[in-house]
Coordinates of C-alpha atoms in Angstrom, one line a residue:
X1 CA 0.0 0.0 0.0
X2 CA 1.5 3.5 -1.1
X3 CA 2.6 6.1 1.6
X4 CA 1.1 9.7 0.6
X5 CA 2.4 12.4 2.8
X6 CA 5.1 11.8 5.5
X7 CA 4.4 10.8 8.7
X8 CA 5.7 13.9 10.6
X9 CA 2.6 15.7 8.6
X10 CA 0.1 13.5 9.7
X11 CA -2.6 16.4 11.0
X12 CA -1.8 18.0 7.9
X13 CA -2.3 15.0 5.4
X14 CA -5.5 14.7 7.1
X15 CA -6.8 18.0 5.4
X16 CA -5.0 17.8 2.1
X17 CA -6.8 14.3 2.7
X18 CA -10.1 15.9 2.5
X19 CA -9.6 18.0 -0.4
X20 CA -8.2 14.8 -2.2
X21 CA -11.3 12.9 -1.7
X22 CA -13.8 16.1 -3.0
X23 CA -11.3 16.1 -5.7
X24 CA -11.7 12.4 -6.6
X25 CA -15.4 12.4 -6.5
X26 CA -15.7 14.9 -8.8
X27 CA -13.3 13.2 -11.0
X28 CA -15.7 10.1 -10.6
X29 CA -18.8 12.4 -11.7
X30 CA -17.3 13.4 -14.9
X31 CA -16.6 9.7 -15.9
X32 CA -13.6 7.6 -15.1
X33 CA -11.2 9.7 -16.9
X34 CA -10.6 13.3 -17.3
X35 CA -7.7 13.9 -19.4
X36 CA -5.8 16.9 -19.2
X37 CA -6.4 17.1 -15.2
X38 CA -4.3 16.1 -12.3
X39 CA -4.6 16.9 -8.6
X40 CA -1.5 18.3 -6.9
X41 CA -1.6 18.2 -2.5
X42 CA 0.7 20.3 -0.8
X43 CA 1.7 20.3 2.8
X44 CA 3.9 22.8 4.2
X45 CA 4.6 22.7 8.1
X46 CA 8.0 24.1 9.3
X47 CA 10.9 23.5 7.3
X48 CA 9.0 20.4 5.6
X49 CA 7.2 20.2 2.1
X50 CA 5.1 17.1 1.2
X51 CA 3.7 17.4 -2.3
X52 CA 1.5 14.3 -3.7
X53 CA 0.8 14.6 -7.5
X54 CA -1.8 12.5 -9.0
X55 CA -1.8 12.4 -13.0
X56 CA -3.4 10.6 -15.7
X57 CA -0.9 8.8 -17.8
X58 CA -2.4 10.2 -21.2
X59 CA -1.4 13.7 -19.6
X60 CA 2.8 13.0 -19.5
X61 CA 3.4 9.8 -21.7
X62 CA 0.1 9.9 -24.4
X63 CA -1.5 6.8 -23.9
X64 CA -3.6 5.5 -21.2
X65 CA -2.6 1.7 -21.4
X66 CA 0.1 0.2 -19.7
X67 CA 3.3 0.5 -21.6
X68 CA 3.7 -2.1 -24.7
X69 CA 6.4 -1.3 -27.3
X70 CA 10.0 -0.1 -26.7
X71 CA 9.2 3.3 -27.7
X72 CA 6.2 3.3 -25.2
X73 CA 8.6 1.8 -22.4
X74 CA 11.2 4.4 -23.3
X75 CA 8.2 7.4 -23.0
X76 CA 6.8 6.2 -19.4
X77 CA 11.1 6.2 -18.2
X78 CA 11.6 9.6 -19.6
X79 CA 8.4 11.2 -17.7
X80 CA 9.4 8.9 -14.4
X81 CA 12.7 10.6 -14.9
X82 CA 11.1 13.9 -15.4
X83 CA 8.9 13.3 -12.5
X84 CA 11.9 12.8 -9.8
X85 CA 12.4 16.2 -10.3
X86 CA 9.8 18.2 -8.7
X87 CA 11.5 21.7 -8.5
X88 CA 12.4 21.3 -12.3
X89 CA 8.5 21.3 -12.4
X90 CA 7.2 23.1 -9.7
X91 CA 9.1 26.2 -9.3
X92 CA 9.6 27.6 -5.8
X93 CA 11.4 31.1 -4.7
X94 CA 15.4 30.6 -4.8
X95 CA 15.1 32.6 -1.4
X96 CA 13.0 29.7 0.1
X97 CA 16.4 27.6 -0.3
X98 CA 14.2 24.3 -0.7
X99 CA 16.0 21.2 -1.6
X100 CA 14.8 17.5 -2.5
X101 CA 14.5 15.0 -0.1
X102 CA 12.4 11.7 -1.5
X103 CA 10.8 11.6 -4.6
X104 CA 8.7 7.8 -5.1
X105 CA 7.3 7.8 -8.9
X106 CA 4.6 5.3 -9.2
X107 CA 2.6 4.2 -12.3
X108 CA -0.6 2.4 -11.3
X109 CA -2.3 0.8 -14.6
X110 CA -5.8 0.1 -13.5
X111 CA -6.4 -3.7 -11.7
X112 CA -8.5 -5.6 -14.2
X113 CA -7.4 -9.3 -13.3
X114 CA -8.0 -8.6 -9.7
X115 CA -11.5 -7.6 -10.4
X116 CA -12.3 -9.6 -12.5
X117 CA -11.6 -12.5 -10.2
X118 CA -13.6 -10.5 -7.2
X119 CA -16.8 -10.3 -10.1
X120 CA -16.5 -14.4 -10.4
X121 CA -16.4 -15.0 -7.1
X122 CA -19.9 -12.9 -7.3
X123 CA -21.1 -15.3 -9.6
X124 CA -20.4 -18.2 -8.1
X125 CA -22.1 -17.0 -4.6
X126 CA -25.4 -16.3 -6.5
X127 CA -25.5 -18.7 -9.3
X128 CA -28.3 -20.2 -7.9
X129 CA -32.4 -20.1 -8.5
X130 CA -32.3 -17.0 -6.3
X131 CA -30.1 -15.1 -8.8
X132 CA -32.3 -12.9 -11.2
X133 CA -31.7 -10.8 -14.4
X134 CA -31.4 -7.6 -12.3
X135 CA -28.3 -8.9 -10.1
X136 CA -27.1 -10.2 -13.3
X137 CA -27.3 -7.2 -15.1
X138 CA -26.4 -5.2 -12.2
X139 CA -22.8 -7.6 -12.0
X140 CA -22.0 -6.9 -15.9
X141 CA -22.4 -3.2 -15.6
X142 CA -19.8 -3.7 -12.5
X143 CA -17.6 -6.1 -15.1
X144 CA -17.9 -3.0 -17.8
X145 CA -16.6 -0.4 -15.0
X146 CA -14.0 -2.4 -14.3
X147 CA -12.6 -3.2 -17.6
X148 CA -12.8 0.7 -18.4
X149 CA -11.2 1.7 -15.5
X150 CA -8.5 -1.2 -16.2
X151 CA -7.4 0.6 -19.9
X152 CA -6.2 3.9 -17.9
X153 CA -3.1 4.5 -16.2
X154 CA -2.2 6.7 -13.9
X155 CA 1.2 8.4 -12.2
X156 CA 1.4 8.7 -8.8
X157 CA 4.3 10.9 -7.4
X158 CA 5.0 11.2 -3.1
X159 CA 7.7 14.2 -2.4
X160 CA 9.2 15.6 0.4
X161 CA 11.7 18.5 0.3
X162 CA 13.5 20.8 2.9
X163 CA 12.9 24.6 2.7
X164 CA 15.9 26.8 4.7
X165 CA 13.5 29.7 4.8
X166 CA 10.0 28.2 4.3
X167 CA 8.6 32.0 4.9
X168 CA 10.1 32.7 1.5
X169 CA 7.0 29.9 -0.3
X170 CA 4.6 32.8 -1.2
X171 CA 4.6 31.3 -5.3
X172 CA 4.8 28.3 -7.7
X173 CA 5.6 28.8 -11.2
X174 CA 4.5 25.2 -13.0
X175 CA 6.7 24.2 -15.2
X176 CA 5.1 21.5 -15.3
X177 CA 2.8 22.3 -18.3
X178 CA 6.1 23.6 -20.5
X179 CA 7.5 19.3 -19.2
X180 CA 4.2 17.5 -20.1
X181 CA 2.1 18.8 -23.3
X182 CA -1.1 16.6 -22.7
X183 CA -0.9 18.4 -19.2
X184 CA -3.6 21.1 -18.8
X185 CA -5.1 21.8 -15.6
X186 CA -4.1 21.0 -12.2
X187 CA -6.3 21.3 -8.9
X188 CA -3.7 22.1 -6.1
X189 CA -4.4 21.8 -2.3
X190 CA -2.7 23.6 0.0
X191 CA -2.4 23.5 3.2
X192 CA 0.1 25.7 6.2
X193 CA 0.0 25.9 9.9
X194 CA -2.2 29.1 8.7
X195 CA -4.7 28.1 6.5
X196 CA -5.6 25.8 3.7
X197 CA -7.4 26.9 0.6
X198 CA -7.9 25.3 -2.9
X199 CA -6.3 27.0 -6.6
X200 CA -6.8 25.8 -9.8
X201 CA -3.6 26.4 -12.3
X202 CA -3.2 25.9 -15.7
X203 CA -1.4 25.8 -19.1
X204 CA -2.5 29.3 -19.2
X205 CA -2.2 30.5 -15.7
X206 CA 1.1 28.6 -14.4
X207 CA 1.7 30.6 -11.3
X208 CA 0.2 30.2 -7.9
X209 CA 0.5 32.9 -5.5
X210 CA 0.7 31.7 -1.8
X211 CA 0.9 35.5 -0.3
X212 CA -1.2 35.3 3.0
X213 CA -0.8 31.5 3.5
X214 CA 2.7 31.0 5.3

């Protein structure tokens, strides 16, 4: 099971946490996909940033499946290789003095074996004169969500860096849309011992001011 933010942030995970989950649902509401759109949680407490990225793999490598060909291999080690290099992306105030601790690059590519296995152990508890055309009906629309969600892939980045003078983090400049060209949109949580508060960024807007929030 992945770790998210680092431990010593705990009370502050929990509320990037919560902004995550509104995140996801909405993602769920608009289908099982949205290109173009990641989620970015940040988590500033003393001299400590924890950043989790969440991206769909059609944004930074062009293709939503897991990797086949050589070339497709080669595409998904390039943006992993990009990835480990969050202030390449995320640009933070020289004055701030932040430096990279951990960065953990995963890319999850959906779990269609594993439910399909969990949908026939469905149909082996019901196949019986008790199972109807609704349940059955009801299990293949489950099978169809699951093969969908099984063609997308997904990076998943954990970061933690080191800030000299974290008072210095009043902006991001995202670089991150000049990196990856499918990239369009991010939703980016923040949250400080001060307050916590929700942006949206862009291709178009790239910069995040933080002025009020450290």
């Amino acid at each position: 099971m992945r770790t998210t933010l680092a431990v010593s942030l705990a009370a502050l995970a929990a509320a990037v946490s919560v902004h995550a989950a509104v995140s996801e649902e909405a993602h769920r509401e608009l289908g099982a996909h949205v290109h173009g759109h990641g989620t970015l949680n940040i988590a500033i407490e003393n001299d400590t940033v924890a950043m989790e990225l969440e991206a769909p793999g059609m944004d930074l490598v062009g293709f939503e499946h897991a990797a086949e060909s050589d070339a497709q291999k080669a595409a998904v080690a390039e943006a992993k290789a990009k990835l480990e290099e969050p202030l390449a992306l995320f640009k933070l105030p020289a004055s701030a003095g932040c430096s990279l601790v951990s960065a953990e690059v995963e890319l999850e590519t959906g779990h269609g074996d594993h439910d399909d296995h969990d949908h026939e152990k469905e149909h082996g508890h019901h196949d019986d004169d008790h199972h109807d055309d609704k349940a059955e009906a009801h299990d293949d629309h489950n099978d169809h969500d699951a093969h969908d969600e099984a063609r997308h892939s997904a990076f998943h980045v954990d970061y933690k860096l080191t800030c000299t003078e974290p008072a210095s983090l009043t902006a991001i400049t995202f670089d991150y849309f000049k990196t990856f060209a499918g990239a369009k949109e991010l939703t980016v949580n923040v949250v400080t011992d001060k307050a916590q508060n929700r942006f949206e960024v862009s291709r178009d807007k790239p910069q995040l001011d933080l002025g009020g929030m450290m």
